[in-house]
XYZ file of C-alpha atoms in Angstrom:
694
model
C 0.000 0.000 0.000
C 2.827 2.379 0.880
C 4.553 1.790 -2.461
C 1.283 2.500 -4.307
C 1.020 5.753 -2.417
C 4.570 6.746 -3.320
C 4.011 5.868 -6.956
C 0.858 7.970 -6.935
C 2.629 10.972 -5.415
C 5.406 10.601 -7.977
C 2.763 10.627 -10.723
C 1.230 13.800 -9.311
C 4.688 15.440 -9.236
C 5.338 14.395 -12.825
C 2.014 15.857 -13.986
C 3.210 19.257 -12.832
C 1.145 22.054 -11.331
C -2.608 21.920 -11.728
C -4.199 24.790 -13.630
C -6.462 26.945 -11.462
C -8.483 29.041 -13.936
C -10.489 30.942 -11.291
C -7.832 31.609 -8.685
C -8.576 35.322 -8.474
C -12.331 35.648 -8.766
C -14.972 32.940 -8.570
C -17.600 32.783 -11.312
C -20.958 34.103 -10.053
C -23.839 31.712 -9.470
C -25.487 33.001 -12.679
C -22.316 32.224 -14.679
C -22.184 28.756 -13.118
C -25.805 28.071 -14.066
C -25.223 29.245 -17.592
C -22.229 26.849 -17.883
C -24.444 24.003 -16.608
C -27.131 24.884 -19.164
C -24.878 25.429 -22.159
C -22.264 22.689 -21.867
C -22.957 19.978 -24.420
C -21.852 17.131 -22.160
C -19.967 16.881 -18.874
C -17.838 13.865 -18.007
C -19.207 13.770 -14.472
C -22.320 15.229 -12.829
C -22.318 14.993 -9.036
C -25.650 15.280 -7.236
C -25.177 16.553 -3.665
C -23.031 19.354 -2.283
C -22.129 17.936 1.115
C -18.623 16.872 2.095
C -18.747 13.731 -0.054
C -20.310 15.338 -3.126
C -17.962 18.339 -3.028
C -15.063 15.931 -2.516
C -16.135 13.966 -5.616
C -16.331 17.146 -7.695
C -12.856 18.209 -6.572
C -11.416 14.760 -7.237
C -12.971 14.704 -10.720
C -12.010 18.217 -11.802
C -8.382 17.767 -10.704
C -8.170 14.658 -12.900
C -9.079 16.943 -15.827
C -12.606 15.602 -16.122
C -15.297 18.076 -17.165
C -17.216 18.307 -13.899
C -20.607 19.600 -12.743
C -22.205 19.574 -9.303
C -25.771 20.444 -8.282
C -27.125 20.754 -4.747
C -30.830 21.329 -4.080
C -30.255 23.353 -0.910
C -26.967 24.987 0.133
C -23.486 23.475 0.236
C -23.179 21.609 3.549
C -26.801 22.314 4.474
C -27.475 18.738 5.543
C -25.455 16.400 7.713
C -22.082 17.931 6.809
C -22.730 21.098 8.832
C -24.345 19.277 11.767
C -21.469 16.998 12.774
C -19.545 16.743 16.050
C -16.835 18.883 14.331
C -14.188 16.222 14.951
C -11.736 14.909 12.381
C -11.126 11.537 13.904
C -9.953 8.050 13.193
C -12.525 6.510 15.481
C -11.140 5.340 18.818
C -14.321 3.292 19.276
C -13.876 1.367 16.058
C -10.315 0.479 17.016
C -11.615 -0.942 20.279
C -14.099 -3.099 18.307
C -11.407 -4.115 15.837
C -9.150 -5.372 18.635
C -11.930 -7.006 20.666
C -13.372 -8.847 17.673
C -10.084 -9.190 15.773
C -11.872 -7.488 12.919
C -9.380 -6.619 10.184
C -11.855 -4.538 8.169
C -12.549 -2.242 11.152
C -8.792 -1.949 11.730
C -8.179 -0.884 8.117
C -11.023 1.589 8.390
C -9.336 3.248 11.384
C -5.988 3.235 9.599
C -7.481 4.914 6.526
C -9.297 7.489 8.675
C -6.069 8.349 10.499
C -4.298 8.860 7.167
C -7.157 11.108 6.026
C -7.112 13.003 9.320
C -3.463 13.922 8.785
C -4.156 14.982 5.202
C -7.132 17.174 6.147
C -5.177 18.978 8.879
C -2.464 19.560 6.302
C -4.572 20.860 3.372
C -6.766 23.250 5.391
C -4.583 24.423 8.268
C -6.703 27.529 8.812
C -9.925 25.588 9.404
C -8.581 22.681 11.426
C -6.296 21.973 14.361
C -5.304 19.131 16.657
C -7.390 18.985 19.834
C -6.321 17.133 22.994
C -9.173 15.007 24.355
C -9.255 13.694 27.905
C -10.666 10.318 28.926
C -11.392 10.498 32.657
C -10.831 7.155 34.403
C -12.880 6.236 37.472
C -11.660 2.689 38.186
C -8.048 1.638 38.690
C -8.291 -1.423 36.428
C -9.482 0.752 33.514
C -6.297 2.798 33.494
C -4.024 0.191 31.829
C -6.919 -0.988 29.614
C -7.657 2.470 28.178
C -3.980 3.350 28.081
C -3.195 0.294 25.927
C -6.108 1.111 23.619
C -5.069 4.726 23.146
C -1.415 3.743 22.597
C -2.640 1.393 19.859
C -4.436 4.377 18.305
C -1.111 6.280 18.258
C 0.678 3.242 16.799
C -1.874 2.734 14.021
C -1.456 6.418 13.098
C 2.306 5.820 12.896
C 4.129 8.812 11.488
C 0.761 10.573 11.183
C 0.204 10.622 14.921
C -0.617 14.236 15.779
C 0.979 14.200 19.240
C 1.660 11.331 21.618
C -0.998 10.436 24.146
C -0.125 10.584 27.839
C -1.442 9.636 31.279
C -2.361 12.202 33.941
C -2.592 11.828 37.700
C -5.846 12.829 39.397
C -4.462 16.206 40.529
C -3.013 17.018 37.078
C -6.321 16.080 35.430
C -8.240 18.393 37.757
C -5.771 21.181 37.116
C -6.459 20.953 33.369
C -10.201 20.276 33.725
C -11.284 21.845 37.026
C -14.997 21.211 36.330
C -14.515 17.417 36.537
C -16.171 15.394 39.279
C -13.442 14.772 41.852
C -14.705 11.777 43.807
C -13.752 8.335 42.461
C -11.515 9.924 39.772
C -8.242 7.980 39.621
C -6.581 9.713 36.674
C -7.031 10.447 33.001
C -5.577 9.724 29.597
C -5.165 12.465 27.008
C -5.006 11.708 23.282
C -5.168 13.920 20.191
C -7.684 14.118 17.373
C -8.470 16.880 14.906
C -11.255 19.448 15.032
C -12.608 21.681 12.281
C -15.275 24.158 11.264
C -17.329 21.640 9.290
C -19.508 23.791 7.013
C -16.592 26.122 6.169
C -14.452 23.072 5.379
C -17.206 21.734 3.119
C -17.461 25.125 1.428
C -13.675 25.256 0.997
C -13.786 21.893 -0.809
C -16.621 23.060 -3.097
C -14.983 26.444 -3.821
C -11.651 24.736 -4.536
C -13.461 22.583 -7.109
C -15.027 25.730 -8.599
C -11.655 27.487 -8.785
C -10.282 24.483 -10.666
C -13.098 24.826 -13.201
C -15.975 22.671 -11.934
C -19.436 24.112 -12.632
C -21.168 24.039 -9.245
C -24.572 25.441 -8.256
C -26.520 25.399 -5.013
C -30.314 25.705 -4.859
C -30.496 23.574 -8.002
C -32.472 20.369 -7.677
C -32.664 17.249 -9.798
C -36.265 16.833 -10.994
C -35.628 13.558 -12.823
C -32.734 11.655 -14.389
C -32.157 11.657 -18.158
C -31.735 8.269 -19.818
C -30.944 6.919 -23.261
C -30.299 3.433 -24.695
C -26.675 2.429 -25.099
C -26.037 2.180 -28.903
C -23.970 -1.038 -28.477
C -26.052 -3.064 -26.017
C -29.433 -1.339 -26.198
C -29.494 -1.160 -22.402
C -30.928 2.061 -20.955
C -28.254 4.227 -19.313
C -28.394 7.375 -17.171
C -26.986 10.276 -19.209
C -27.634 13.359 -17.071
C -30.364 15.080 -15.099
C -33.230 17.481 -15.631
C -32.666 20.280 -13.087
C -34.560 23.230 -11.653
C -33.040 26.434 -10.321
C -35.078 26.794 -7.111
C -34.556 30.550 -6.926
C -35.887 31.461 -10.394
C -37.842 28.302 -11.163
C -36.048 27.868 -14.508
C -35.590 24.269 -15.657
C -32.850 22.813 -17.860
C -31.014 19.611 -18.759
C -27.478 18.843 -17.647
C -25.982 16.062 -19.750
C -23.139 13.904 -18.467
C -21.404 10.635 -19.276
C -21.665 9.640 -15.663
C -23.905 10.680 -12.752
C -22.765 10.315 -9.138
C -25.331 10.137 -6.346
C -23.803 11.686 -3.200
C -26.989 12.754 -1.460
C -26.297 11.466 2.068
C -29.520 10.598 3.887
C -31.449 11.087 0.609
C -29.449 8.376 -1.174
C -32.491 6.173 -1.668
C -34.749 8.810 -3.209
C -32.247 9.351 -6.032
C -31.726 5.588 -6.438
C -35.509 5.196 -6.764
C -35.558 7.961 -9.394
C -33.240 5.664 -11.343
C -35.210 2.484 -10.620
C -38.457 2.362 -8.638
C -37.805 -1.225 -7.517
C -34.408 -0.581 -5.902
C -34.381 -1.620 -2.224
C -33.501 0.995 0.404
C -29.929 0.928 1.689
C -29.951 3.941 4.018
C -30.891 3.519 7.680
C -30.868 7.072 8.994
C -29.927 7.766 12.589
C -30.241 11.163 14.301
C -27.462 12.673 16.372
C -28.367 15.662 18.530
C -25.763 18.138 19.787
C -26.161 21.074 22.139
C -24.054 24.198 22.581
C -23.452 25.545 26.077
C -21.273 28.457 27.207
C -17.494 28.216 26.866
C -16.922 28.184 30.619
C -18.089 24.552 30.759
C -14.854 23.331 29.202
C -11.202 24.425 29.209
C -10.133 26.485 26.183
C -8.216 23.764 24.512
C -9.206 20.364 25.800
C -12.171 18.161 25.055
C -13.592 15.319 27.083
C -14.789 11.899 25.954
C -16.740 9.569 28.191
C -16.638 6.169 26.532
C -19.098 4.562 28.951
C -22.292 6.563 29.471
C -25.343 5.224 31.273
C -26.702 3.645 28.094
C -23.550 2.834 26.167
C -23.530 5.889 23.889
C -20.377 7.947 23.696
C -20.559 11.458 25.109
C -18.270 14.192 23.772
C -17.708 17.494 25.454
C -15.646 19.752 23.199
C -14.561 23.385 23.094
C -15.484 24.871 19.696
C -15.463 28.477 18.507
C -15.174 29.686 22.150
C -18.278 27.681 23.136
C -18.734 24.088 24.291
C -20.403 21.393 22.178
C -21.917 18.436 24.006
C -23.354 15.362 22.318
C -24.390 13.045 21.012
C -27.421 10.811 20.731
C -27.994 7.996 18.276
C -31.641 7.298 17.516
C -33.259 5.825 14.404
C -35.149 8.544 12.549
C -37.048 9.321 9.364
C -35.233 11.139 6.577
C -36.063 14.827 6.500
C -34.356 17.931 5.147
C -35.194 19.717 8.417
C -34.355 17.549 11.433
C -35.479 19.015 14.761
C -33.690 18.533 18.101
C -36.175 17.203 20.656
C -36.451 18.266 24.279
C -35.858 14.651 25.417
C -32.551 14.493 23.543
C -31.434 17.841 24.935
C -32.239 16.684 28.463
C -30.499 13.330 27.926
C -27.279 15.129 26.970
C -27.606 17.547 29.897
C -28.062 14.711 32.377
C -25.020 12.889 30.981
C -22.990 16.081 31.265
C -24.081 16.492 34.890
C -22.774 12.969 35.556
C -19.166 13.850 35.218
C -19.059 17.519 36.116
C -18.401 18.542 39.683
C -21.594 19.073 41.757
C -20.673 22.715 42.374
C -21.099 23.407 38.639
C -24.829 23.721 38.094
C -25.741 22.622 34.564
C -28.907 24.535 33.729
C -31.379 23.945 30.930
C -31.234 27.689 30.308
C -27.550 27.401 29.423
C -28.322 25.632 26.161
C -27.574 28.343 23.602
C -28.371 26.247 20.508
C -29.197 22.640 19.676
C -29.312 20.763 16.399
C -29.898 17.325 14.980
C -27.872 15.778 12.147
C -28.862 12.656 10.249
C -26.159 10.006 9.933
C -26.694 8.131 6.682
C -25.805 4.623 7.911
C -25.951 2.101 5.093
C -26.479 -1.604 4.622
C -24.318 -2.943 1.830
C -26.481 -3.828 -1.197
C -23.648 -6.010 -2.497
C -23.507 -8.274 0.589
C -25.619 -11.346 1.380
C -26.490 -10.252 4.914
C -28.531 -7.083 4.451
C -29.051 -6.569 8.172
C -25.476 -5.619 8.968
C -25.117 -1.858 9.007
C -21.607 -0.979 7.993
C -19.987 2.071 9.509
C -17.890 2.119 6.373
C -19.003 3.478 3.038
C -20.435 1.714 0.013
C -19.867 2.441 -3.680
C -22.592 0.903 -5.811
C -23.209 0.972 -9.585
C -26.775 0.399 -10.786
C -27.702 -1.394 -14.021
C -28.224 1.947 -15.723
C -24.790 3.184 -14.630
C -25.828 5.488 -11.748
C -22.992 5.537 -9.240
C -23.951 5.823 -5.583
C -21.540 6.678 -2.793
C -23.197 6.296 0.602
C -22.275 6.047 4.269
C -18.776 6.742 5.506
C -17.855 9.681 7.672
C -16.676 13.275 7.391
C -13.017 12.489 7.957
C -12.787 10.106 5.008
C -14.614 12.246 2.447
C -11.471 12.465 0.258
C -10.678 8.768 0.059
C -14.383 8.016 -0.520
C -14.343 10.458 -3.436
C -11.193 8.863 -4.835
C -12.740 5.392 -4.668
C -15.994 6.657 -6.234
C -14.188 8.272 -9.156
C -11.973 5.238 -9.687
C -15.178 3.192 -9.996
C -16.814 5.791 -12.261
C -13.828 6.036 -14.603
C -13.681 2.262 -14.901
C -17.435 1.753 -15.383
C -17.815 4.547 -17.929
C -14.438 4.285 -19.680
C -13.527 7.891 -18.949
C -9.974 8.879 -19.730
C -8.324 10.138 -16.552
C -5.273 9.439 -14.431
C -5.174 8.626 -10.716
C -6.504 10.951 -8.017
C -4.511 14.080 -7.208
C -6.227 15.302 -4.072
C -3.723 14.048 -1.468
C -1.870 17.150 -0.314
C -3.926 19.446 -2.585
C -4.410 22.670 -0.564
C -7.994 23.811 -0.073
C -9.206 27.357 -0.717
C -7.533 29.775 1.704
C -5.065 27.205 3.039
C -2.082 27.972 0.840
C -1.310 31.481 2.086
C -2.317 30.909 5.692
C 0.245 31.173 8.495
C -0.345 31.127 12.258
C 0.641 34.807 12.413
C -1.516 35.959 9.496
C -3.975 37.630 11.871
C -1.264 40.025 13.094
C -0.933 41.391 9.561
C -4.700 41.887 9.455
C -4.578 43.899 12.694
C -1.611 45.957 11.509
C -2.652 46.525 7.898
C -6.376 47.150 8.393
C -6.879 48.159 12.025
C -9.179 45.234 12.833
C -9.813 44.107 16.414
C -7.540 41.285 17.501
C -10.431 38.845 18.049
C -11.998 39.710 14.679
C -8.642 39.309 12.902
C -8.112 35.879 14.482
C -11.593 34.823 13.450
C -11.118 36.018 9.847
C -7.750 34.247 9.552
C -9.202 31.009 10.946
C -12.247 31.167 8.667
C -10.949 32.460 5.339
C -7.221 31.701 5.602
C -5.278 33.574 2.931
C -8.554 34.994 1.591
C -9.135 36.943 4.826
C -7.570 40.004 3.179
C -10.429 40.097 0.656
C -12.935 40.249 3.534
C -10.863 42.848 5.411
C -10.679 45.073 2.290
C -14.487 45.169 2.179
C -14.858 46.048 5.873
C -16.497 49.361 6.745
C -14.826 52.105 8.715
C -16.244 52.186 12.246
C -15.694 55.874 12.911
C -14.182 54.978 16.290
C -10.597 55.360 17.423
C -10.312 51.549 17.551
C -11.043 49.286 15.758
C -10.595 51.369 12.626
C -12.596 48.973 10.441
C -14.934 46.048 11.004
C -18.431 46.630 12.370
C -19.663 43.585 14.273
C -23.006 41.936 13.503
C -23.586 41.334 17.227
C -21.432 42.638 20.029
C -20.343 39.350 21.587
C -19.233 37.546 18.405
C -16.350 38.455 16.084
C -18.463 38.279 12.902
C -18.398 41.526 10.914
C -20.707 43.089 8.322
C -18.361 42.651 5.365
C -18.542 38.858 5.843
C -22.166 39.029 4.725
C -21.137 40.761 1.491
C -18.348 38.224 1.007
C -20.782 35.363 1.707
C -22.753 36.381 -1.380
C -19.577 35.904 -3.456
C -19.359 32.446 -1.836
C -22.788 31.580 -3.278
C -24.883 32.412 -0.189
C -28.449 32.910 -1.456
C -30.490 33.109 1.744
C -30.126 34.599 5.221
C -29.993 31.018 6.573
C -26.893 30.343 4.457
C -25.184 33.217 6.271
C -26.194 32.438 9.862
C -25.746 28.679 9.583
C -22.954 27.955 7.119
C -20.923 31.036 6.066
C -20.777 32.288 9.659
C -21.728 29.841 12.426
C -23.792 32.227 14.524
C -26.945 30.105 14.417
C -25.033 27.088 15.694
C -23.367 29.045 18.501
C -26.180 31.133 19.912
C -29.695 31.206 18.470
C -30.649 34.371 20.268
C -27.634 36.299 19.015
C -28.362 35.002 15.505
C -31.962 36.139 15.799
C -30.741 39.581 16.836
C -28.339 39.837 13.875
C -30.931 38.774 11.280
C -32.460 42.152 10.341
C -28.990 43.567 9.649
C -27.923 40.476 7.660
C -31.110 40.619 5.557
C -30.542 44.345 4.942
C -26.953 43.800 3.703
C -27.886 40.783 1.550
C -30.868 42.665 0.157
C -28.533 45.384 -1.101
C -26.148 42.859 -2.689
C -28.874 40.737 -4.290
C -31.411 43.489 -5.096
C -34.176 42.006 -2.932
C -37.613 43.630 -2.816
C -39.143 44.572 0.554
C -41.412 41.512 0.224
C -38.426 39.228 -0.408
C -36.598 40.685 2.622
C -39.617 39.964 4.785
C -39.781 36.355 3.544
C -36.058 35.864 4.174
C -36.369 37.181 7.715
C -39.334 34.923 8.455
C -37.655 31.883 6.882
C -34.490 32.378 8.914
C -36.447 32.918 12.142
C -38.326 29.685 11.493
C -35.026 27.855 10.892
C -33.632 29.076 14.223
C -36.914 28.282 15.928
C -37.212 24.688 14.741
C -33.808 23.412 13.625
C -31.504 25.273 16.000
C -33.455 24.639 19.178
C -34.947 28.102 19.776
C -38.420 26.582 20.114
C -37.378 24.057 22.744
C -35.683 26.938 24.481
C -38.465 29.513 24.442
C -40.907 26.898 25.732
C -38.944 26.931 28.977
C -40.821 30.099 29.848
C -44.395 29.684 28.705
C -47.812 30.389 30.120
C -47.839 26.953 31.727
C -44.639 27.479 33.724
C -45.788 26.647 37.235
C -44.659 28.912 40.049
C -42.686 26.791 42.491
C -41.665 29.390 45.043
C -42.034 29.403 48.816
C -44.256 32.023 50.462
C -41.117 33.809 51.648
C -39.662 33.955 48.148
C -42.935 35.207 46.715
C -42.994 37.999 49.283
C -39.389 38.920 48.415
C -40.027 38.979 44.664
C -43.245 40.974 45.098
C -41.266 43.579 46.991
C -38.773 43.673 44.115
C -41.624 44.024 41.588
C -43.244 46.931 43.458
C -39.931 48.826 43.549
C -40.648 49.340 39.840
C -44.436 49.341 39.930
C -44.619 52.364 42.212
C -48.327 52.999 41.573
C -49.267 49.368 42.368
C -50.915 48.882 38.955
C -50.027 45.158 38.983
C -47.859 45.420 35.875
C -44.727 47.240 34.739
C -44.024 48.949 31.425
C -40.896 50.399 29.861
C -41.722 53.780 31.401
C -41.638 52.301 34.919
C -38.247 50.713 34.358
C -36.846 53.844 32.788
C -37.674 55.907 35.846
C -35.428 53.650 37.937
C -32.762 52.774 35.401
C -31.202 54.828 32.650
C -31.440 52.438 29.735
C -31.823 52.894 26.013
C -35.510 52.515 25.123
C -35.016 49.990 22.309
C -32.980 47.724 24.532
C -35.697 48.033 27.166
C -38.464 46.954 24.807
C -36.442 43.846 23.979
C -35.781 43.083 27.639
C -39.466 43.286 28.586
C -40.545 41.405 25.487
C -38.502 38.364 26.590
C -40.708 38.097 29.683
C -44.020 39.433 28.386
C -45.781 36.129 27.660
C -49.139 37.433 26.490
C -47.368 40.101 24.404
C -49.510 42.987 25.634
C -46.525 45.296 26.084
C -46.451 45.032 29.867
C -45.150 42.528 32.406
C -47.803 41.462 34.939
C -46.915 40.318 38.451
C -47.634 36.662 37.697
C -45.414 36.801 34.595
C -42.649 38.172 36.786
C -43.122 35.429 39.393
C -43.058 32.777 36.654
C -39.809 34.263 35.411
C -38.224 34.220 38.871
C -39.389 30.660 39.437
C -37.866 29.525 36.120
C -34.632 31.388 36.865
C -34.417 29.648 40.225
C -34.932 26.207 38.709
C -32.163 26.944 36.210
C -34.484 26.572 33.209
C -33.580 30.106 32.242
C -30.265 31.803 32.687
C -29.198 35.346 31.984
C -32.674 36.861 31.847
C -31.800 40.511 31.547
C -34.890 41.720 33.393
C -34.237 39.392 36.337
C -30.601 40.467 36.554
C -31.430 44.190 36.308
C -34.176 44.104 38.925
C -31.970 42.163 41.291
C -29.228 44.770 40.857
C -31.649 47.530 41.729
C -32.889 45.723 44.803
C -29.353 45.267 46.033
C -29.318 49.034 46.233
C -26.532 49.718 43.794
C -25.826 53.346 43.054
C -28.878 54.053 40.930
C -27.364 57.079 39.239
C -25.101 54.846 37.210
C -26.542 53.346 34.015
C -26.424 49.568 34.089
C -25.028 47.890 31.007
C -27.443 45.495 29.362
C -24.833 43.468 27.547
C -25.571 39.828 28.096
C -23.325 37.873 30.382
C -22.704 35.298 27.665
C -25.854 35.191 25.606
C -28.823 33.132 26.584
C -32.342 34.226 27.293
C-alpha cells in the first residue's frame, strides 16, 4: 500500500502544477448556471453538495474531467454542517477491531487516520489538533484504556498528531477543574483533529469551482435523463433534468456519468433511477447542544466512553463555546431535522454525571441545539442485508448510476477517490489517478499562524476579529478585510460587528454572497456559524444580515420579509430556539415558597410604584437609565401574552424559572436584582448579556 502511495505521489509530481483558472475571482452563481445549461456534455455530474459530493467534484475536476455539481439546498446544508466537528480516526472502532479481531474495522481506522493527517495539512486555517481527555474512574481501567489509546497512536504511525499521555488525578483536575473529583483515579489524554465543518465543506466546493468545476446550489434534480446504449441497447443514465429553485427555470445537464452523493437522501435518487431498488440507508439522528465556553477548558475536550446507556458522550470546546453530544436514535429522513427536548435533556443529564456538583448545569444554558442525520448504510452487495456498515459503500446500478453512501466526514477524500476510480472504470472515462492528497484547499495555501497580526496591523481590525477572519478564510481573509467598513471609532478602525459578543463583521455578509450564499440562513448557519453558537444572538443579527444581503442581491421589501421569516423559522425549529423559548411559557408553574414570593413581590413593586399590577418600559426607565429599544427587547422576553407590559404573575413565573435553572441570563431578572441590592442608581447599568442566553 505504501509503495502505491509513493508511486501515486510521484505521478502527481510528474504531472506538474494543476491549472487553477479561477484563482482570483470565482464565477458568479449566474455564470455557473449558464455553464451548466450550455455545456454539451460533462464527463461527471455529481448530485449533492455535502462533504462527499464536493469531494467527488474536486477529485474529478483535478483529474481533468469536465465536472458539474448540483445541490438542491446549500453546500453543507445537511449532515455535513451538523457533525460533532471532529476529524477523527474513530477510537471506538479500534476498540471493536481489537476485541473482535476485525481486520476490516482496523483498516477503516488506519485509513481514517491517514485522512485526518491529510485534512489537517490541506486546510490548516480551518482545522487543528485537539487534545481530548478520557477520565478514568476505576483503577483497572487505566491500563486498559492506556493500551487502547497507545494502539491508536501506533496505528497512526508517522501521522500521529501528538503522543498520548497519562495524567494523575491532581493534574487532570488542574487541566479540567470542572470534573467530578470523587472516584476519579486519573485520566488519559489523546489527540484528534477538530474543524469548522460547514466552512471546510465550502472550501472543498470552492476549490473545485476554482479548478473549473461548474457548481450550483439551490439547483435540484427533478428527474434523471436516460438513453439506450447504442452497443447493447441497455438504458443508461446520461444526465439530469434540473430546476433552479430561486428562479424556477428548468434545464437539462448532460453527463457521461452521474454520481449520487446525497447522504440521507441516497435512496430517493436511487428510486428515481429504478423504482424497484431496495432501500440501503438507515438514517440515525445525532443531537448536539451548545453551552457556554466556561463549561470546558479552552483547549481540551472530554470523551466519556461509557455513558449510562452505552452511547459515547463528547464534550468539546469549539469556537469559544462548548459542544456536548451526542445521541444515536433511528429517525425518518427529513431535510429539516429538529432537536427534541428529550434528547437535549439526555445530553444535559449525561454532562451532569461527570461535572463537579458545584457546577450547576442549567437547561437555560443551552444556547443552541441541532440534529444531524447520519446516513448509515447496509451494503447492497452483501448477502447479509441486516449488517449496518460504519464504512461506506460504492454501488453501480444497471443503468450506470454511481452511488456513494455512508462513511464519515473524515474520510470524504478517500471516498471520493474510490468513487471516481469506480466511475472512470465503469464509464471508460480517460483520466489518471486521483490528485487530491496534499492538494491545498481554498484559503489554506497562504495561511500562516501569524496571518492575523498582519490583518490587525494593515487594516486596524480588532484582535479577536482578525483571528476569526484568519481562521475562517485563511489567505482569503484580506479580501474580507478590504471590504470592511470604517467604524468611525478610534479603535477598531474597520470592522463593524453583527452582534457585540461575536467576532463576525458586516463585510462577511457581502463576502458570503460571493461564496454563493443565497439566503439569510446560508449566512447564519454555514458562512458564519452564529446560528449554531447562539440562536438568540443570531436572531438579533438577522435584520442587519437581511438588509446587507438585500442590497447585494437586489431584494424587494417583500423578499426581505420572507427571508427574515424563513431564517427565524429555521432558528426556531432546527436550532433549538423553540425548545428553548418553551422553557418560559404560560404553563410554567410557580414553584416558590411564600417567603420567596414575598421577596419577589417587593422587588416588583420597587418598579411598579403605583401598584398597577404590571410594569411597562416607562416604569423601568424611571429607575434605570437604559436605552428605550434595549428596554423593549428586555421586557418582550418576559411578556408572555405580548400585551406590552409585564404582569406580576409573569414576573413570578420568570423568577421561578430562573431559580430552577431553566432560564439563565434573563436581563430583566438580573437588572431588577441589581436595583434591589441598592446599587448606586445614578449609574446606568449595562445590558450586555453575560454570555448570551435568554
